[in-house]
Amino acid sequence: SQTIHQWPATLVQPVGSPLSLECTVEGTSNPNLYWYRQAAGRGLQLLFYSVGIGQISSEVPQNLSASRPQDRQFILSSKKLLLSDSGFYLCAWSGGRETKNIQYFGAGTRLSVL
Amino acid sequence: SQKIEQNSEALNIQEGKTATLTCNYTNYSPAYLQWYRQDPGRGPVFLLLIRENEKEKRKERLKVTFDTTLKQSLFHITASQPADSATYLCALDMRTGGFKTIFGAGTRLFVKA
């Protein structure tokens, strides 16, 4: 069966420090991968999605970047964190339109920038 | 502008009753509509998907309706239990535009014993 791993679960970082969040998927090949951010009481904001290795689409111009160095690995990065980067970050995968784009989420990373 | 609206106020109901949550959207033409459950501090979990040409879909105690004329979906939980307490998100899967799914902010449901 397919599983998705996302770490760390919690992260506290100072303003101006770098960020690297990693997400890996097991049990499937060529998944579509997503990074979302969720502010308290708000919906999921799509940050990046990827349909293949090295293919990244950015939805919101911001202080963050994403990379997909391997088929089942998706990384969210920042060179210098801002206070406004605090939030709950979620990685997800889907099988694409054949599976009606149902998304399967990781457990999330709670990021606090201080 | 495009919007997905879910009731931002929490829904409080008594155990055993039917919970009904609403999802309204404007200026979208979704191919599918999905419902997810999210527990505090966790990622959303997929529950049900309904296509634009389907009026109703059921799964155990869950029922979803989809009215593309009203641009509305209703999500029902029958015989609700305290364990059903969570936030429920609706999501629209666009007909075109790649693989984007647009999520609503969710409605928090509390089921009292």
PDB file of C-alpha atoms in Angstrom:
ATOM      1  CA  SER A   1       0.000   0.000   0.000  1.00  0.00           C
ATOM      2  CA  GLN A   2       1.018   3.597  -0.458  1.00  0.00           C
ATOM      3  CA  THR A   3       2.380   5.695   2.378  1.00  0.00           C
ATOM      4  CA  ILE A   4       3.581   9.250   2.636  1.00  0.00           C
ATOM      5  CA  HIS A   5       6.190  10.434   5.108  1.00  0.00           C
ATOM      6  CA  GLN A   6       6.708  14.042   6.058  1.00  0.00           C
ATOM      7  CA  TRP A   7       9.170  15.408   8.583  1.00  0.00           C
ATOM      8  CA  PRO A   8       9.791  16.983  10.949  1.00  0.00           C
ATOM      9  CA  ALA A   9       6.446  17.171  12.735  1.00  0.00           C
ATOM     10  CA  THR A  10       7.335  20.396  14.511  1.00  0.00           C
ATOM     11  CA  LEU A  11       9.960  22.999  13.782  1.00  0.00           C
ATOM     12  CA  VAL A  12      10.897  26.275  15.461  1.00  0.00           C
ATOM     13  CA  GLN A  13      13.245  28.472  13.454  1.00  0.00           C
ATOM     14  CA  PRO A  14      14.563  32.025  13.863  1.00  0.00           C
ATOM     15  CA  VAL A  15      13.795  34.680  11.279  1.00  0.00           C
ATOM     16  CA  GLY A  16      16.388  34.679   8.519  1.00  0.00           C
ATOM     17  CA  SER A  17      17.349  31.023   8.934  1.00  0.00           C
ATOM     18  CA  PRO A  18      17.059  28.465   6.102  1.00  0.00           C
ATOM     19  CA  LEU A  19      14.346  25.830   5.825  1.00  0.00           C
ATOM     20  CA  SER A  20      14.196  22.341   4.393  1.00  0.00           C
ATOM     21  CA  LEU A  21      11.114  20.150   4.727  1.00  0.00           C
ATOM     22  CA  GLU A  22      11.152  16.729   3.147  1.00  0.00           C
ATOM     23  CA  CYS A  23       8.370  14.485   1.930  1.00  0.00           C
ATOM     24  CA  THR A  24       8.662  10.980   0.503  1.00  0.00           C
ATOM     25  CA  VAL A  25       6.066   8.628  -0.911  1.00  0.00           C
ATOM     26  CA  GLU A  26       6.259   4.835  -0.949  1.00  0.00           C
ATOM     27  CA  GLY A  27       4.306   2.233  -2.849  1.00  0.00           C
ATOM     28  CA  THR A  28       3.549   4.201  -6.011  1.00  0.00           C
ATOM     29  CA  SER A  29       5.454   5.526  -8.979  1.00  0.00           C
ATOM     30  CA  ASN A  30       5.256   8.845 -10.802  1.00  0.00           C
ATOM     31  CA  PRO A  31       2.879  10.464  -8.317  1.00  0.00           C
ATOM     32  CA  ASN A  32       1.758  14.064  -8.543  1.00  0.00           C
ATOM     33  CA  LEU A  33       3.162  15.818  -5.490  1.00  0.00           C
ATOM     34  CA  TYR A  34       1.935  18.915  -3.692  1.00  0.00           C
ATOM     35  CA  TRP A  35       2.975  21.326  -0.942  1.00  0.00           C
ATOM     36  CA  TYR A  36       0.216  23.198   0.880  1.00  0.00           C
ATOM     37  CA  ARG A  37       0.224  25.706   3.717  1.00  0.00           C
ATOM     38  CA  GLN A  38      -2.665  26.023   6.130  1.00  0.00           C
ATOM     39  CA  ALA A  39      -3.053  29.055   8.359  1.00  0.00           C
ATOM     40  CA  ALA A  40      -5.135  28.655  11.511  1.00  0.00           C
ATOM     41  CA  GLY A  41      -8.840  28.475  10.621  1.00  0.00           C
ATOM     42  CA  ARG A  42      -8.095  28.855   6.944  1.00  0.00           C
ATOM     43  CA  GLY A  43      -8.226  26.614   3.914  1.00  0.00           C
ATOM     44  CA  LEU A  44      -5.319  24.879   2.277  1.00  0.00           C
ATOM     45  CA  GLN A  45      -3.218  27.189   0.139  1.00  0.00           C
ATOM     46  CA  LEU A  46      -1.487  25.354  -2.690  1.00  0.00           C
ATOM     47  CA  LEU A  47       2.160  26.410  -2.823  1.00  0.00           C
ATOM     48  CA  PHE A  48       3.748  24.059  -5.351  1.00  0.00           C
ATOM     49  CA  TYR A  49       2.862  20.987  -7.353  1.00  0.00           C
ATOM     50  CA  SER A  50       4.926  18.617  -9.438  1.00  0.00           C
ATOM     51  CA  VAL A  51       3.961  16.119 -12.111  1.00  0.00           C
ATOM     52  CA  GLY A  52       7.452  14.670 -12.520  1.00  0.00           C
ATOM     53  CA  ILE A  53      11.122  14.844 -11.567  1.00  0.00           C
ATOM     54  CA  GLY A  54      12.411  18.379 -11.896  1.00  0.00           C
ATOM     55  CA  GLN A  55       8.975  19.721 -12.896  1.00  0.00           C
ATOM     56  CA  ILE A  56       7.720  22.273 -10.393  1.00  0.00           C
ATOM     57  CA  SER A  57       4.771  24.632 -10.735  1.00  0.00           C
ATOM     58  CA  SER A  58       4.528  27.523  -8.329  1.00  0.00           C
ATOM     59  CA  GLU A  59       1.116  28.795  -7.397  1.00  0.00           C
ATOM     60  CA  VAL A  60       2.015  31.688  -5.139  1.00  0.00           C
ATOM     61  CA  PRO A  61       5.147  33.844  -5.554  1.00  0.00           C
ATOM     62  CA  GLN A  62       6.844  33.942  -2.191  1.00  0.00           C
ATOM     63  CA  ASN A  63       9.878  33.262  -0.105  1.00  0.00           C
ATOM     64  CA  LEU A  64       9.741  29.508  -0.671  1.00  0.00           C
ATOM     65  CA  SER A  65      10.929  27.106  -3.351  1.00  0.00           C
ATOM     66  CA  ALA A  66      10.392  23.424  -4.062  1.00  0.00           C
ATOM     67  CA  SER A  67      12.425  20.695  -5.687  1.00  0.00           C
ATOM     68  CA  ARG A  68      11.800  17.139  -6.784  1.00  0.00           C
ATOM     69  CA  PRO A  69      15.180  15.436  -7.056  1.00  0.00           C
ATOM     70  CA  GLN A  70      13.690  11.926  -7.216  1.00  0.00           C
ATOM     71  CA  ASP A  71      10.382  10.488  -8.370  1.00  0.00           C
ATOM     72  CA  ARG A  72       8.983  10.103  -4.874  1.00  0.00           C
ATOM     73  CA  GLN A  73      10.768  12.895  -3.035  1.00  0.00           C
ATOM     74  CA  PHE A  74       9.536  16.454  -2.705  1.00  0.00           C
ATOM     75  CA  ILE A  75      11.407  19.145  -0.793  1.00  0.00           C
ATOM     76  CA  LEU A  76      10.228  22.559   0.360  1.00  0.00           C
ATOM     77  CA  SER A  77      12.981  25.110   1.013  1.00  0.00           C
ATOM     78  CA  SER A  78      13.674  28.671   1.942  1.00  0.00           C
ATOM     79  CA  LYS A  79      16.963  30.538   2.090  1.00  0.00           C
ATOM     80  CA  LYS A  80      15.724  33.047   4.681  1.00  0.00           C
ATOM     81  CA  LEU A  81      12.564  32.529   6.674  1.00  0.00           C
ATOM     82  CA  LEU A  82      10.141  35.349   7.401  1.00  0.00           C
ATOM     83  CA  LEU A  83       7.702  35.610  10.294  1.00  0.00           C
ATOM     84  CA  SER A  84       4.880  35.221   7.778  1.00  0.00           C
ATOM     85  CA  ASP A  85       6.194  31.774   6.816  1.00  0.00           C
ATOM     86  CA  SER A  86       4.832  30.330  10.058  1.00  0.00           C
ATOM     87  CA  GLY A  87       2.053  27.829   9.527  1.00  0.00           C
ATOM     88  CA  PHE A  88       1.110  24.220   9.058  1.00  0.00           C
ATOM     89  CA  TYR A  89       2.747  22.708   5.972  1.00  0.00           C
ATOM     90  CA  LEU A  90       1.280  19.665   4.317  1.00  0.00           C
ATOM     91  CA  CYS A  91       2.674  17.430   1.617  1.00  0.00           C
ATOM     92  CA  ALA A  92       0.296  15.362  -0.498  1.00  0.00           C
ATOM     93  CA  TRP A  93       0.358  13.004  -3.436  1.00  0.00           C
ATOM     94  CA  SER A  94      -2.209  11.941  -6.004  1.00  0.00           C
ATOM     95  CA  GLY A  95      -2.343   9.484  -8.843  1.00  0.00           C
ATOM     96  CA  GLY A  96      -3.543  12.113 -11.321  1.00  0.00           C
ATOM     97  CA  ARG A  97      -6.700  12.347 -13.383  1.00  0.00           C
ATOM     98  CA  GLU A  98      -7.105   8.579 -13.752  1.00  0.00           C
ATOM     99  CA  THR A  99      -7.754   8.430 -10.015  1.00  0.00           C
ATOM    100  CA  LYS A 100      -9.815  11.647 -10.097  1.00  0.00           C
ATOM    101  CA  ASN A 101      -7.005  13.455  -8.342  1.00  0.00           C
ATOM    102  CA  ILE A 102      -7.847  12.217  -4.853  1.00  0.00           C
ATOM    103  CA  GLN A 103      -5.104  13.520  -2.619  1.00  0.00           C
ATOM    104  CA  TYR A 104      -3.367  11.709   0.214  1.00  0.00           C
ATOM    105  CA  PHE A 105      -1.739  13.873   2.821  1.00  0.00           C
ATOM    106  CA  GLY A 106       1.205  13.542   5.144  1.00  0.00           C
ATOM    107  CA  ALA A 107       0.947  14.262   8.842  1.00  0.00           C
ATOM    108  CA  GLY A 108       2.099  17.853   8.400  1.00  0.00           C
ATOM    109  CA  THR A 109       4.853  20.075   9.801  1.00  0.00           C
ATOM    110  CA  ARG A 110       4.025  22.828  12.259  1.00  0.00           C
ATOM    111  CA  LEU A 111       6.539  25.628  11.528  1.00  0.00           C
ATOM    112  CA  SER A 112       6.977  28.511  13.937  1.00  0.00           C
ATOM    113  CA  VAL A 113       9.265  31.321  12.837  1.00  0.00           C
ATOM    114  CA  LEU A 114      10.313  33.511  15.768  1.00  0.00           C
TER     115      LEU A 114
ATOM    116  CA  SER B   1     -14.037  36.168  -8.317  1.00  0.00           C
ATOM    117  CA  GLN B   2     -13.832  32.455  -7.590  1.00  0.00           C
ATOM    118  CA  LYS B   3     -14.867  31.357  -4.135  1.00  0.00           C
ATOM    119  CA  ILE B   4     -15.555  28.221  -2.137  1.00  0.00           C
ATOM    120  CA  GLU B   5     -17.621  28.873   0.961  1.00  0.00           C
ATOM    121  CA  GLN B   6     -18.151  26.607   3.901  1.00  0.00           C
ATOM    122  CA  ASN B   7     -19.862  27.672   7.080  1.00  0.00           C
ATOM    123  CA  SER B   8     -17.121  29.148   9.222  1.00  0.00           C
ATOM    124  CA  GLU B   9     -19.174  28.707  12.387  1.00  0.00           C
ATOM    125  CA  ALA B  10     -18.842  25.388  14.141  1.00  0.00           C
ATOM    126  CA  LEU B  11     -21.751  22.988  13.953  1.00  0.00           C
ATOM    127  CA  ASN B  12     -22.815  21.488  17.275  1.00  0.00           C
ATOM    128  CA  ILE B  13     -25.177  18.528  17.257  1.00  0.00           C
ATOM    129  CA  GLN B  14     -26.323  15.795  19.589  1.00  0.00           C
ATOM    130  CA  GLU B  15     -25.130  12.226  19.172  1.00  0.00           C
ATOM    131  CA  GLY B  16     -27.471  10.201  16.996  1.00  0.00           C
ATOM    132  CA  LYS B  17     -28.672  13.165  14.956  1.00  0.00           C
ATOM    133  CA  THR B  18     -27.816  13.859  11.316  1.00  0.00           C
ATOM    134  CA  ALA B  19     -25.152  16.469  10.672  1.00  0.00           C
ATOM    135  CA  THR B  20     -25.467  18.458   7.445  1.00  0.00           C
ATOM    136  CA  LEU B  21     -22.579  20.558   6.174  1.00  0.00           C
ATOM    137  CA  THR B  22     -22.774  22.913   3.204  1.00  0.00           C
ATOM    138  CA  CYS B  23     -20.280  23.806   0.499  1.00  0.00           C
ATOM    139  CA  ASN B  24     -21.108  26.591  -1.951  1.00  0.00           C
ATOM    140  CA  TYR B  25     -18.938  27.780  -4.810  1.00  0.00           C
ATOM    141  CA  THR B  26     -18.995  30.564  -7.364  1.00  0.00           C
ATOM    142  CA  ASN B  27     -17.314  31.010 -10.734  1.00  0.00           C
ATOM    143  CA  TYR B  28     -16.011  27.461 -10.875  1.00  0.00           C
ATOM    144  CA  SER B  29     -16.966  24.582 -13.161  1.00  0.00           C
ATOM    145  CA  PRO B  30     -15.648  21.580 -11.250  1.00  0.00           C
ATOM    146  CA  ALA B  31     -15.435  18.138 -12.765  1.00  0.00           C
ATOM    147  CA  TYR B  32     -15.466  16.560  -9.310  1.00  0.00           C
ATOM    148  CA  LEU B  33     -16.174  17.590  -5.778  1.00  0.00           C
ATOM    149  CA  GLN B  34     -14.460  15.897  -2.873  1.00  0.00           C
ATOM    150  CA  TRP B  35     -14.948  15.861   0.889  1.00  0.00           C
ATOM    151  CA  TYR B  36     -12.130  15.386   3.379  1.00  0.00           C
ATOM    152  CA  ARG B  37     -11.974  15.041   7.134  1.00  0.00           C
ATOM    153  CA  GLN B  38      -9.237  16.804   9.121  1.00  0.00           C
ATOM    154  CA  ASP B  39      -8.491  16.204  12.785  1.00  0.00           C
ATOM    155  CA  PRO B  40      -6.569  18.860  14.785  1.00  0.00           C
ATOM    156  CA  GLY B  41      -2.873  18.877  13.922  1.00  0.00           C
ATOM    157  CA  ARG B  42      -3.266  16.204  11.247  1.00  0.00           C
ATOM    158  CA  GLY B  43      -3.466  16.117   7.466  1.00  0.00           C
ATOM    159  CA  PRO B  44      -6.845  15.829   5.730  1.00  0.00           C
ATOM    160  CA  VAL B  45      -8.180  12.366   4.921  1.00  0.00           C
ATOM    161  CA  PHE B  46     -10.240  11.694   1.810  1.00  0.00           C
ATOM    162  CA  LEU B  47     -13.847  10.626   2.406  1.00  0.00           C
ATOM    163  CA  LEU B  48     -15.975  10.846  -0.728  1.00  0.00           C
ATOM    164  CA  LEU B  49     -15.868  12.055  -4.307  1.00  0.00           C
ATOM    165  CA  ILE B  50     -18.852  12.947  -6.472  1.00  0.00           C
ATOM    166  CA  ARG B  51     -18.796  13.715 -10.180  1.00  0.00           C
ATOM    167  CA  GLU B  52     -20.562  16.622 -11.851  1.00  0.00           C
ATOM    168  CA  ASN B  53     -23.092  14.241 -13.458  1.00  0.00           C
ATOM    169  CA  GLU B  54     -23.925  12.489 -10.174  1.00  0.00           C
ATOM    170  CA  LYS B  55     -26.556  13.849  -7.830  1.00  0.00           C
ATOM    171  CA  GLU B  56     -25.813  11.704  -4.788  1.00  0.00           C
ATOM    172  CA  LYS B  57     -23.133   9.396  -3.414  1.00  0.00           C
ATOM    173  CA  ARG B  58     -23.232   7.288  -0.267  1.00  0.00           C
ATOM    174  CA  LYS B  59     -20.657   5.515   1.853  1.00  0.00           C
ATOM    175  CA  GLU B  60     -21.773   3.883   5.080  1.00  0.00           C
ATOM    176  CA  ARG B  61     -23.181   6.725   7.244  1.00  0.00           C
ATOM    177  CA  LEU B  62     -22.010   9.420   4.821  1.00  0.00           C
ATOM    178  CA  LYS B  63     -24.001  10.958   1.992  1.00  0.00           C
ATOM    179  CA  VAL B  64     -22.966  13.688  -0.429  1.00  0.00           C
ATOM    180  CA  THR B  65     -25.181  15.569  -2.858  1.00  0.00           C
ATOM    181  CA  PHE B  66     -23.999  17.769  -5.705  1.00  0.00           C
ATOM    182  CA  ASP B  67     -26.195  20.364  -7.402  1.00  0.00           C
ATOM    183  CA  THR B  68     -24.300  22.043 -10.240  1.00  0.00           C
ATOM    184  CA  THR B  69     -27.224  24.411 -10.883  1.00  0.00           C
ATOM    185  CA  LEU B  70     -27.189  25.716  -7.323  1.00  0.00           C
ATOM    186  CA  LYS B  71     -23.383  25.314  -7.215  1.00  0.00           C
ATOM    187  CA  GLN B  72     -23.731  23.553  -3.910  1.00  0.00           C
ATOM    188  CA  SER B  73     -22.802  20.301  -2.222  1.00  0.00           C
ATOM    189  CA  LEU B  74     -24.310  18.972   0.988  1.00  0.00           C
ATOM    190  CA  PHE B  75     -22.467  16.496   3.208  1.00  0.00           C
ATOM    191  CA  HIS B  76     -24.549  14.436   5.615  1.00  0.00           C
ATOM    192  CA  ILE B  77     -23.442  12.229   8.496  1.00  0.00           C
ATOM    193  CA  THR B  78     -26.309  10.131   9.798  1.00  0.00           C
ATOM    194  CA  ALA B  79     -26.450   8.672  13.313  1.00  0.00           C
ATOM    195  CA  SER B  80     -23.554  10.945  14.260  1.00  0.00           C
ATOM    196  CA  GLN B  81     -21.094   9.899  16.959  1.00  0.00           C
ATOM    197  CA  PRO B  82     -18.642  11.882  19.096  1.00  0.00           C
ATOM    198  CA  ALA B  83     -15.853  10.293  17.017  1.00  0.00           C
ATOM    199  CA  ASP B  84     -17.213  12.181  13.994  1.00  0.00           C
ATOM    200  CA  SER B  85     -16.102  15.458  15.601  1.00  0.00           C
ATOM    201  CA  ALA B  86     -13.569  17.011  13.220  1.00  0.00           C
ATOM    202  CA  THR B  87     -13.235  19.656  10.522  1.00  0.00           C
ATOM    203  CA  TYR B  88     -14.694  18.740   7.159  1.00  0.00           C
ATOM    204  CA  LEU B  89     -13.271  20.273   3.994  1.00  0.00           C
ATOM    205  CA  CYS B  90     -14.833  20.348   0.575  1.00  0.00           C
ATOM    206  CA  ALA B  91     -12.599  20.524  -2.466  1.00  0.00           C
ATOM    207  CA  LEU B  92     -13.197  21.204  -6.148  1.00  0.00           C
ATOM    208  CA  ASP B  93     -11.252  19.460  -8.856  1.00  0.00           C
ATOM    209  CA  MET B  94     -11.113  21.664 -11.896  1.00  0.00           C
ATOM    210  CA  ARG B  95     -12.110  20.463 -15.329  1.00  0.00           C
ATOM    211  CA  THR B  96      -8.980  21.997 -16.831  1.00  0.00           C
ATOM    212  CA  GLY B  97      -5.825  23.618 -15.588  1.00  0.00           C
ATOM    213  CA  GLY B  98      -3.641  20.724 -14.652  1.00  0.00           C
ATOM    214  CA  PHE B  99      -3.886  18.907 -11.389  1.00  0.00           C
ATOM    215  CA  LYS B 100      -5.120  21.589  -9.071  1.00  0.00           C
ATOM    216  CA  THR B 101      -7.667  20.914  -6.396  1.00  0.00           C
ATOM    217  CA  ILE B 102      -9.131  23.931  -4.636  1.00  0.00           C
ATOM    218  CA  PHE B 103     -10.005  23.478  -0.949  1.00  0.00           C
ATOM    219  CA  GLY B 104     -12.532  25.296   1.181  1.00  0.00           C
ATOM    220  CA  ALA B 105     -11.652  26.462   4.695  1.00  0.00           C
ATOM    221  CA  GLY B 106     -13.746  23.730   6.306  1.00  0.00           C
ATOM    222  CA  THR B 107     -16.509  23.496   8.879  1.00  0.00           C
ATOM    223  CA  ARG B 108     -15.803  22.288  12.392  1.00  0.00           C
ATOM    224  CA  LEU B 109     -18.280  19.687  13.645  1.00  0.00           C
ATOM    225  CA  PHE B 110     -18.785  18.877  17.324  1.00  0.00           C
ATOM    226  CA  VAL B 111     -20.927  15.884  18.231  1.00  0.00           C
ATOM    227  CA  LYS B 112     -21.970  15.810  21.881  1.00  0.00           C
ATOM    228  CA  ALA B 113     -22.618  12.555  23.712  1.00  0.00           C
TER     229      ALA B 113
END
